[in-house]
mmCIF file of C-alpha atoms in Angstrom:
data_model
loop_
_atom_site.group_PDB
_atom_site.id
_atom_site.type_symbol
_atom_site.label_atom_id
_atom_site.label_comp_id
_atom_site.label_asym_id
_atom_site.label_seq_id
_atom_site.Cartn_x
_atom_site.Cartn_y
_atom_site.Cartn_z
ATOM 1 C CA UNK A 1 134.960 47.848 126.413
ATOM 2 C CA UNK A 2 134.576 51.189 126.778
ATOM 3 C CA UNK A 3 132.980 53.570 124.566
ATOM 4 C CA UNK A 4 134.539 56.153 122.132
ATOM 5 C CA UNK A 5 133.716 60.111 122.992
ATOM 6 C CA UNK A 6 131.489 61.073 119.516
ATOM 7 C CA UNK A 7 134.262 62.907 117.460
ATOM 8 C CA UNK A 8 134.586 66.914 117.827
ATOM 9 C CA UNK A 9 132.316 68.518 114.771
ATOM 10 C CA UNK A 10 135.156 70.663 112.741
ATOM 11 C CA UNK A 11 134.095 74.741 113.655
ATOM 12 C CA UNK A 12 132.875 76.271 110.506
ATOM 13 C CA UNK A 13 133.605 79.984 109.074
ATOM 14 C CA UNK A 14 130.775 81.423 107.237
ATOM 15 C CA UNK A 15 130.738 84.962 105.847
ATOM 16 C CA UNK A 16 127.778 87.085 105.761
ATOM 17 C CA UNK A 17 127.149 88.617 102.553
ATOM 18 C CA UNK A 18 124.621 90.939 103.229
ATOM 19 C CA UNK A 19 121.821 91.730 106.671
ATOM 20 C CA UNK A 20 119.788 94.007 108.272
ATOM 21 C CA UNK A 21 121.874 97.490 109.430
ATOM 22 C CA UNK A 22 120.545 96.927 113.141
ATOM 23 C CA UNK A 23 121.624 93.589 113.141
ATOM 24 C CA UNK A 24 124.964 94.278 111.885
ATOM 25 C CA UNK A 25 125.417 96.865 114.373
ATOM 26 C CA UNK A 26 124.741 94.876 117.507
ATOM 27 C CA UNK A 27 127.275 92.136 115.817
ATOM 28 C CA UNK A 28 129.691 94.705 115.200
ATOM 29 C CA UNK A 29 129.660 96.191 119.139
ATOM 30 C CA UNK A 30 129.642 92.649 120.295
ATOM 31 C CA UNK A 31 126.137 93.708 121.367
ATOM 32 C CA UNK A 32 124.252 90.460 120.770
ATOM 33 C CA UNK A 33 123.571 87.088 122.704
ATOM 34 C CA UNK A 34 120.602 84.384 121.732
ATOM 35 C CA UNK A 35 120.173 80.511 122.053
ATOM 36 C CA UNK A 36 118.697 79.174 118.594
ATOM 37 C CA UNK A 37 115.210 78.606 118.669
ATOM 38 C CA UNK A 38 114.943 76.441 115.542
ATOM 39 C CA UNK A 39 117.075 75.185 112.712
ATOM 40 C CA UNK A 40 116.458 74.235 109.270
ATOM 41 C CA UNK A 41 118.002 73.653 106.339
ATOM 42 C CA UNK A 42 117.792 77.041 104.870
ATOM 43 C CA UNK A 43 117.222 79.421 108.044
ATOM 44 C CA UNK A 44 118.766 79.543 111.745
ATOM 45 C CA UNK A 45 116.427 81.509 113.922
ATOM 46 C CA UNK A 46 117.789 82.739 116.897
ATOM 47 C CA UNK A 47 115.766 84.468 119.909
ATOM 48 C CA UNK A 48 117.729 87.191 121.732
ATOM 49 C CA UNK A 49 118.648 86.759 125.021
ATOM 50 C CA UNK A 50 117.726 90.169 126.068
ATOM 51 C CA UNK A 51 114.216 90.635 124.767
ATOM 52 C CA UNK A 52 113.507 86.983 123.185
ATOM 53 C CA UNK A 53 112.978 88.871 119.370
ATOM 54 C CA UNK A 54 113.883 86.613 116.842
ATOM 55 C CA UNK A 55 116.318 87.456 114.204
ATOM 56 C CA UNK A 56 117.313 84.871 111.570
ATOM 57 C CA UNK A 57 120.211 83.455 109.615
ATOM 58 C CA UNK A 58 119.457 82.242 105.983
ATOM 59 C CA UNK A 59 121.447 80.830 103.462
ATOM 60 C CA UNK A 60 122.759 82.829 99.929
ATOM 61 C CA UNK A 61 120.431 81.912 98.318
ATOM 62 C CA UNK A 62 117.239 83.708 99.904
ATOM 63 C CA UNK A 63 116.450 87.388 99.807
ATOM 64 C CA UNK A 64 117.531 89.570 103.047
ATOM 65 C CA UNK A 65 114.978 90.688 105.191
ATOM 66 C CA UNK A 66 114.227 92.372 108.241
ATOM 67 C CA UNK A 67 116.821 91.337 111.549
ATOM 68 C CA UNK A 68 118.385 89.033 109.142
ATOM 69 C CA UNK A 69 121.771 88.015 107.792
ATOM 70 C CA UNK A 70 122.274 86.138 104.354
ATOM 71 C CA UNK A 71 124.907 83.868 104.862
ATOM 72 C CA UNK A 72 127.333 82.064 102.183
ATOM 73 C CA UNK A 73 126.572 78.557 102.669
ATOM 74 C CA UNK A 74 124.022 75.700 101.730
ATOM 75 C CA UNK A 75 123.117 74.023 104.436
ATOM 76 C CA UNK A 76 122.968 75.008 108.163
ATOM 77 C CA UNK A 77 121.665 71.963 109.161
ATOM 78 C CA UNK A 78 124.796 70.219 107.528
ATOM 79 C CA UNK A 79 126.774 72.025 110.207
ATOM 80 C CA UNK A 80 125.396 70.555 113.056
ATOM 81 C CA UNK A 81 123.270 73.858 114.521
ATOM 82 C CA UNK A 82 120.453 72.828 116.930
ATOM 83 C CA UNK A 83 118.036 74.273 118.675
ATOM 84 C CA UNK A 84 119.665 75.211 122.220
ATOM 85 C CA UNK A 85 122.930 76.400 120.921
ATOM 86 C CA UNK A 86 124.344 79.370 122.464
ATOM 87 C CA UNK A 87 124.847 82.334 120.237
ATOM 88 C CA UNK A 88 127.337 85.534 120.977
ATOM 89 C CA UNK A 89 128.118 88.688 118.908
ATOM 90 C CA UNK A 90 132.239 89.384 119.224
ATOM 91 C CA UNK A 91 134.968 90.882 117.689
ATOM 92 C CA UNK A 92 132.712 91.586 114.249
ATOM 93 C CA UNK A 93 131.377 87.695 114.132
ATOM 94 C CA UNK A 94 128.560 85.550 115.184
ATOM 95 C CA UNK A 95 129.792 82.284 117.354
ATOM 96 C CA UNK A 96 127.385 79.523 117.294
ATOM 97 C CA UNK A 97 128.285 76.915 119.864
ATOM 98 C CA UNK A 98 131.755 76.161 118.838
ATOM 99 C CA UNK A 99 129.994 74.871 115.926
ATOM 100 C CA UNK A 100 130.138 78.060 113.467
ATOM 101 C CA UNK A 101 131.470 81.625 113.436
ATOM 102 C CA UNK A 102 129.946 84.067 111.071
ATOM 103 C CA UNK A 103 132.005 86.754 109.681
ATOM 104 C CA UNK A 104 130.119 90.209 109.279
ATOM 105 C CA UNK A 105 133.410 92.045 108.069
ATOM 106 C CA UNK A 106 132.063 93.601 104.446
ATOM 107 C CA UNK A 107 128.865 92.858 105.160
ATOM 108 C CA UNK A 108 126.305 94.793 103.027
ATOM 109 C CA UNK A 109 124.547 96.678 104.457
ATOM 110 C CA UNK A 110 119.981 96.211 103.935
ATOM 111 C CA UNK A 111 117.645 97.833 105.002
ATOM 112 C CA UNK A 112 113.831 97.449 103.315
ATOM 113 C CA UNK A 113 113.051 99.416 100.492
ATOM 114 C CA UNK A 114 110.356 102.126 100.771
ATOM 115 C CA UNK A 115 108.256 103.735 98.122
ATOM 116 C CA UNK A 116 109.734 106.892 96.824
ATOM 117 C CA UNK A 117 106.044 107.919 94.643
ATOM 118 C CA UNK A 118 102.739 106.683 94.148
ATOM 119 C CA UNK A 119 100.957 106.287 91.470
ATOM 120 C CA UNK A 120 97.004 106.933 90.446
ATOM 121 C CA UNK A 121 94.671 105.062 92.406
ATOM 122 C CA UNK A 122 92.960 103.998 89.020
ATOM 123 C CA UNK A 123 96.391 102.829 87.934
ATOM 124 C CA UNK A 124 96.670 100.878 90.989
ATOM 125 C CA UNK A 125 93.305 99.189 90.450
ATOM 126 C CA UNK A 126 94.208 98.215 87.605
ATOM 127 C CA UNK A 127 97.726 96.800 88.752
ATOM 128 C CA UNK A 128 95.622 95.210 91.705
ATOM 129 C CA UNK A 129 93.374 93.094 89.468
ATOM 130 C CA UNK A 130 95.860 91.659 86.944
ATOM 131 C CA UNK A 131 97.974 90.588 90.001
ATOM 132 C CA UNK A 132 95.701 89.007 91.507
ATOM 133 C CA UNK A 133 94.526 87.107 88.467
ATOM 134 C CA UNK A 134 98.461 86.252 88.173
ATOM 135 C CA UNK A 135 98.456 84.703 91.665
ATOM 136 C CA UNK A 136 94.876 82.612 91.274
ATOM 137 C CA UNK A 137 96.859 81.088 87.942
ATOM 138 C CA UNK A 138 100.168 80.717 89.634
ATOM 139 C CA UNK A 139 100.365 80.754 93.159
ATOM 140 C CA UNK A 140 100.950 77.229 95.187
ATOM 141 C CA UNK A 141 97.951 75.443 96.612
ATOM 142 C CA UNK A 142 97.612 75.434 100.435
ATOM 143 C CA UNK A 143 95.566 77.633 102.202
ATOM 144 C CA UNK A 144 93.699 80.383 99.689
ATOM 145 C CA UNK A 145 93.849 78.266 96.823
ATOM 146 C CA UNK A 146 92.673 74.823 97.092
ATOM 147 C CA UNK A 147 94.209 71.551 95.941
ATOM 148 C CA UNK A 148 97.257 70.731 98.181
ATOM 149 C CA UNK A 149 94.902 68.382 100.955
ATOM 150 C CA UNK A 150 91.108 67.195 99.110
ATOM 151 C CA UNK A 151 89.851 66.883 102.567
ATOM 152 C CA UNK A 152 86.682 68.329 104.663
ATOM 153 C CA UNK A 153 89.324 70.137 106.971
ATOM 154 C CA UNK A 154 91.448 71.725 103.858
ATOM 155 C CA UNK A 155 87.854 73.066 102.621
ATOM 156 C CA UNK A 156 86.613 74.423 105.382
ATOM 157 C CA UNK A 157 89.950 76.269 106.467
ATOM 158 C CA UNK A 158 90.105 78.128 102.501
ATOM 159 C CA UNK A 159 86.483 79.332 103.609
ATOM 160 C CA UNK A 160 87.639 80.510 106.760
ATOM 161 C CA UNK A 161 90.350 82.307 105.460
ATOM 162 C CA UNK A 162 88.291 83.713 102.403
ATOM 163 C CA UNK A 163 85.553 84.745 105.035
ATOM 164 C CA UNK A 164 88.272 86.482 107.365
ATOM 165 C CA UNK A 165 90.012 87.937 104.254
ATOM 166 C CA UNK A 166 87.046 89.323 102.244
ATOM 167 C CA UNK A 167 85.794 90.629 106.084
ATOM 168 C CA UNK A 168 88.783 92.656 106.873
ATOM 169 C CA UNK A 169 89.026 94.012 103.853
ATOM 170 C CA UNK A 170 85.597 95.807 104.324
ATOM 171 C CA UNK A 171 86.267 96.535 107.921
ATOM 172 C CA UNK A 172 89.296 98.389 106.677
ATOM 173 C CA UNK A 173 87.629 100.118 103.652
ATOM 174 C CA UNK A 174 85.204 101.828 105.759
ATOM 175 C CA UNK A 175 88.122 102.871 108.959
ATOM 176 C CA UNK A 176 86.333 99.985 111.449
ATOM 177 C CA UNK A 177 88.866 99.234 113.463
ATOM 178 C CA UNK A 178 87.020 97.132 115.819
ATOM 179 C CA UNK A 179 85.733 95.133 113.051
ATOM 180 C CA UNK A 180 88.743 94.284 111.330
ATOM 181 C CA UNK A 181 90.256 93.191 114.653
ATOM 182 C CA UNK A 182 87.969 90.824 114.805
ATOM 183 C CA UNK A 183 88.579 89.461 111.275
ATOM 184 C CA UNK A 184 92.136 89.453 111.959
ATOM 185 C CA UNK A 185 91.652 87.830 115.303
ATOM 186 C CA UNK A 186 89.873 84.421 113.003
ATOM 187 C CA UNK A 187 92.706 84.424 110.796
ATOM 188 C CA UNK A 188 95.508 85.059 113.333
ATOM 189 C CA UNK A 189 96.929 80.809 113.471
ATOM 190 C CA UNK A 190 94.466 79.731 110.876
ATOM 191 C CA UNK A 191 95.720 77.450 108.203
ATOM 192 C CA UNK A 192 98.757 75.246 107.201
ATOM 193 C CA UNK A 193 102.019 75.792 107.239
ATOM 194 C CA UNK A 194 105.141 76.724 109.793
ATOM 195 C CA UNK A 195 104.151 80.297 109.044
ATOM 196 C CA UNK A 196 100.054 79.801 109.106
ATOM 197 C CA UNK A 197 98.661 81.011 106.005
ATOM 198 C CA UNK A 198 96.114 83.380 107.547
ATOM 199 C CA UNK A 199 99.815 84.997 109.258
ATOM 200 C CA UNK A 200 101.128 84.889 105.899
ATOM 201 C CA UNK A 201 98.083 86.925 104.459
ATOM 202 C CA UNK A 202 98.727 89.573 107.489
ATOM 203 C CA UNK A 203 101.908 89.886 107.212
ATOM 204 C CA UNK A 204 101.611 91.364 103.838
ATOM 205 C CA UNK A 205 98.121 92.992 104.377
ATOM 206 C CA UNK A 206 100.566 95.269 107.135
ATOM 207 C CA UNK A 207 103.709 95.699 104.855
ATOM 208 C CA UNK A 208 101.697 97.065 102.560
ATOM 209 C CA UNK A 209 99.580 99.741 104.655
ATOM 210 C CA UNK A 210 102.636 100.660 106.454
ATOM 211 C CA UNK A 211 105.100 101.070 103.381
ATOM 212 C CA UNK A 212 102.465 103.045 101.500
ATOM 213 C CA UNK A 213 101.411 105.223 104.475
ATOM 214 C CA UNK A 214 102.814 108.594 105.673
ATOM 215 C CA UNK A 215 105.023 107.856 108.142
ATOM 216 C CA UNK A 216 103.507 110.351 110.594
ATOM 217 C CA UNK A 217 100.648 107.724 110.312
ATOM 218 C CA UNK A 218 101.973 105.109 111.514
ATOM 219 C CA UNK A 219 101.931 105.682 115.050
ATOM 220 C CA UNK A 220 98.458 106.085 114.949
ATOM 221 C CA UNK A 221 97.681 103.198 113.293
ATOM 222 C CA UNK A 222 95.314 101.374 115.731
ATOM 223 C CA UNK A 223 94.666 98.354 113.472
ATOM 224 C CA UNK A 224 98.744 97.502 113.767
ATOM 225 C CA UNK A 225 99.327 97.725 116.800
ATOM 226 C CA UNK A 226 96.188 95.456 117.499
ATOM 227 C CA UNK A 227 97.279 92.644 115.036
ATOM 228 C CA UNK A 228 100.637 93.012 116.882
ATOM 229 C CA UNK A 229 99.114 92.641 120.537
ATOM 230 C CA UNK A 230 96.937 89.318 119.784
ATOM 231 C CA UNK A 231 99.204 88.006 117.480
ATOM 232 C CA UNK A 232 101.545 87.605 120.600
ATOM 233 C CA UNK A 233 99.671 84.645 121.595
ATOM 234 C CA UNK A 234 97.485 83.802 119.090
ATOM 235 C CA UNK A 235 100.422 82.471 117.082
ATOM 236 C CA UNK A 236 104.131 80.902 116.729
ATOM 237 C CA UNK A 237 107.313 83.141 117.736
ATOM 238 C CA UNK A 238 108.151 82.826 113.836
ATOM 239 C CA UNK A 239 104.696 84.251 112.473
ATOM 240 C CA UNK A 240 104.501 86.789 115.076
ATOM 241 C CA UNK A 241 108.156 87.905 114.423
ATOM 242 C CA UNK A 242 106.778 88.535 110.816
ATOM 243 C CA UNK A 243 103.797 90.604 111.130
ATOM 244 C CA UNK A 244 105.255 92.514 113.875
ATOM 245 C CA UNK A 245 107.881 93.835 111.722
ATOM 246 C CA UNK A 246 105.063 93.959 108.943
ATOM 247 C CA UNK A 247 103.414 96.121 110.737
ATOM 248 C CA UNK A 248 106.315 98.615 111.244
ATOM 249 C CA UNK A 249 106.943 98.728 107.944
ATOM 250 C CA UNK A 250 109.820 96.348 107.454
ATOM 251 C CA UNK A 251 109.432 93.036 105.815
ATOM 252 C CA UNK A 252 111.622 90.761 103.556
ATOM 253 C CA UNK A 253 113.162 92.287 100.575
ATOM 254 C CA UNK A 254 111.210 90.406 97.798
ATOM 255 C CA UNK A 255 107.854 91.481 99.338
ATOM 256 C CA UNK A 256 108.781 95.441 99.661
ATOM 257 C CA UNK A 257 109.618 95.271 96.226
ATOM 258 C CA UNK A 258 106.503 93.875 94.773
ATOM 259 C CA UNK A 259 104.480 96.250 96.807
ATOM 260 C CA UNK A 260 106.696 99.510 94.923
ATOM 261 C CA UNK A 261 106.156 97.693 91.832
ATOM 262 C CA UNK A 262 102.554 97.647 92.231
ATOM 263 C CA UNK A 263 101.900 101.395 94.037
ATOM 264 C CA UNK A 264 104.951 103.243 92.459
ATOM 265 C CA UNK A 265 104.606 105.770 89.499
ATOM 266 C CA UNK A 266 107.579 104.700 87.729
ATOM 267 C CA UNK A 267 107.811 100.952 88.915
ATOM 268 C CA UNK A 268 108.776 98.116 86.209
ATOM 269 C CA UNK A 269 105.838 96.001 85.622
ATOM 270 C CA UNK A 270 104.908 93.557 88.276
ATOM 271 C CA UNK A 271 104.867 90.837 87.005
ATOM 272 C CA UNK A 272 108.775 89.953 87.788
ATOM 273 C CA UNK A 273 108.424 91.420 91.769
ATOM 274 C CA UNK A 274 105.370 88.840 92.190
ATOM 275 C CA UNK A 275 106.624 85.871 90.541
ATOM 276 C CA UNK A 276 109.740 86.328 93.061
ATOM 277 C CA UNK A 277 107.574 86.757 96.171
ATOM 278 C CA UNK A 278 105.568 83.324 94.980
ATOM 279 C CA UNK A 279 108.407 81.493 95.198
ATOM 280 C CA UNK A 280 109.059 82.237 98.885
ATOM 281 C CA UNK A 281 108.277 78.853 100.538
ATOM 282 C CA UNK A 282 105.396 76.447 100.313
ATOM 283 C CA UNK A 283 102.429 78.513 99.909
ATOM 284 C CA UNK A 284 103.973 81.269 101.726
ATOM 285 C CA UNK A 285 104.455 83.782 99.009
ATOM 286 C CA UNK A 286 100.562 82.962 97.567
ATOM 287 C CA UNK A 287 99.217 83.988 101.099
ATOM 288 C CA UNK A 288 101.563 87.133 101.572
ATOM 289 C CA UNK A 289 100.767 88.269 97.703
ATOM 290 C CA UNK A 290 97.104 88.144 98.258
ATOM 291 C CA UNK A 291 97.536 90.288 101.795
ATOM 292 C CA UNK A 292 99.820 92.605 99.764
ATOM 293 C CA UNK A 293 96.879 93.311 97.292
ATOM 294 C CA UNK A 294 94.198 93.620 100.221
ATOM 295 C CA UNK A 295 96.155 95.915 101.936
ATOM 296 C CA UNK A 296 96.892 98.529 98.927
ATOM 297 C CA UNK A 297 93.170 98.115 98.107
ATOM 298 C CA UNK A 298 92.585 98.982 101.683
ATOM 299 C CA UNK A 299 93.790 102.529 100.796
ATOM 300 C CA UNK A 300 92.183 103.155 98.225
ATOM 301 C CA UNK A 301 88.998 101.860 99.706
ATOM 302 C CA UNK A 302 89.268 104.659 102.866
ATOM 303 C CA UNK A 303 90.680 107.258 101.316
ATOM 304 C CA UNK A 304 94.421 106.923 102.507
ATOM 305 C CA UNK A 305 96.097 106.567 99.353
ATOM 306 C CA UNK A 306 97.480 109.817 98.524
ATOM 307 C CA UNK A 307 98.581 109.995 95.019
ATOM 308 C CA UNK A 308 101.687 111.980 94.863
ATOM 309 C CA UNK A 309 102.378 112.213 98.377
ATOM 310 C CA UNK A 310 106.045 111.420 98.987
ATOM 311 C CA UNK A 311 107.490 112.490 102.076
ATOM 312 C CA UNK A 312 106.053 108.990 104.194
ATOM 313 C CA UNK A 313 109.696 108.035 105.147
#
């Protein structure tokens, strides 16, 4: 007997709520082709055809970030999107494979939130060191803080990262830019996690320089642009998407905010923008909350921080 052809999946409208202004642009002038390079429940990231950078669907309930759209639905993986599927901008929506077609009509537009003042570097000392204390009480076990895996390995990697962490951070403090290369090299890959939590760290270690930076600056930056060149192939396409954009100064909503809460002269208290920004996966958000406070000490520490300064961006 022969067998039955697997029944057609029903094509799915989705509207995007909100995304990144580039990426809505290229949708918009039908300026956009990819293949998805992984699905999850949560987040569709898709590598574009014309220079393989990934930019990322994610469902309403995460924060918007950079080459992102947040999309009004629960489940992507619910829809049937795989890895493979062909993906082309047209007529002001996203087709997926005959699977899905995302609306951008209405969109909002994002785009990450920069620092309009600074405050005193003894005020952000201060801010620094209850933060931290925060995230040692009530970040998530994984990589920096131990207790997910009681194992030899788990051990040795929190060392490692420590090590590489506490290392860079004095590299940077004293403008050695060879030297915290080399730091950043041992924690580029190192740790658990989709996003490896010594990428996590680096990712907001470089949000944090670049957001709070001049903007003339960051052309110059020589550390950046050297995370940027080994991460290429020191880590995944997903981590390496991250700090590149880090180190550019864009990076997810959530994180940008914590880091104006914490170096702003008239931010709300912290405590709010980091609980949000621990909440961002696994141990994600602890990793990319204890970069964010290495990298605004890292200012301080060489002299960069420049109180009152307000024309970066």
């Amino acid at each position: 007997m022969p067998a039955w052809p697997a029944p057609m999946r029903a094509h799915v409208t989705m509207q995007a709520r909100s995304g990144d202004g580039a990426f809505l642009a290229r949708v918009n002038g039908a300026a956009f082709a990819g293949v998805v390079h992984s699905a999850f429940r949560r987040a569709v990231n898709i590598a574009c055809l014309s220079n393989g950078e990934l930019h990322t669907l994610v469902t309403g309930d995460l924060d918007d970030g950079p080459n992102s759209l947040v999309v009004v639905t629960e489940d992507f993986l619910a829809i049937g999107i795989c890895q493979g599927d062909s993906v082309r901008a047209g007529g002001g929506s996203l087709a997926i494979a005959g699977k899905a077609m995302v609306n951008v009509a209405g969109a909002a537009v994002w785009r990450t939130p920069v620092p309009e003042t600074q405050c005193a570097a003894g005020l952000l000392r201060r801010r620094l060191a209850e933060a931290e204390a925060a995230i040692w009480r009530n970040g998530t076990p994984g990589g920096f803080i131990e207790g997910m895996a009681d194992t030899e390995v788990a051990r040795l990697t929190t060392r490692m990262l420590h090590e590489g962490a506490d290392g860079l951070a004095l590299a940077l403090g004293r403008g050695d830019t060879d030297a915290a290369l080399a730091h950043a090299r041992r924690l580029l890959g190192l740790g658990p996690g989709l996003t490896p939590s010594g990428d996590d760290f680096l990712t907001g270690l470089l949000a944090a320089r670049a957001l709070c930076r001049r903007q003339a600056d960051l052309g110059s930056d020589a550390f950046a642009h050297g995370v940027i060149r080994l991460a290429k192939s020191a880590t995944n396409p997903i981590a390496y998407a991250a700090i590149a954009k880090a180190a550019r100064g864009e990076v997810r909503d959530r994180v940008a905010r914590l880091i104006i809460a914490l170096g702003s002269a008239t931010a709300e208290p912290p405590s709010q923008a980091l609980a949000q920004v621990l909440a961002i996966g696994s141990s994600s958000g602890t990793e990319i909350a204890f970069g964010v406070i290495r990298g605004l000490a890292s200012l301080i520490d060489n002299g960069e921080w420049d109180h009152g300064h307000q024309d970066r961006h």
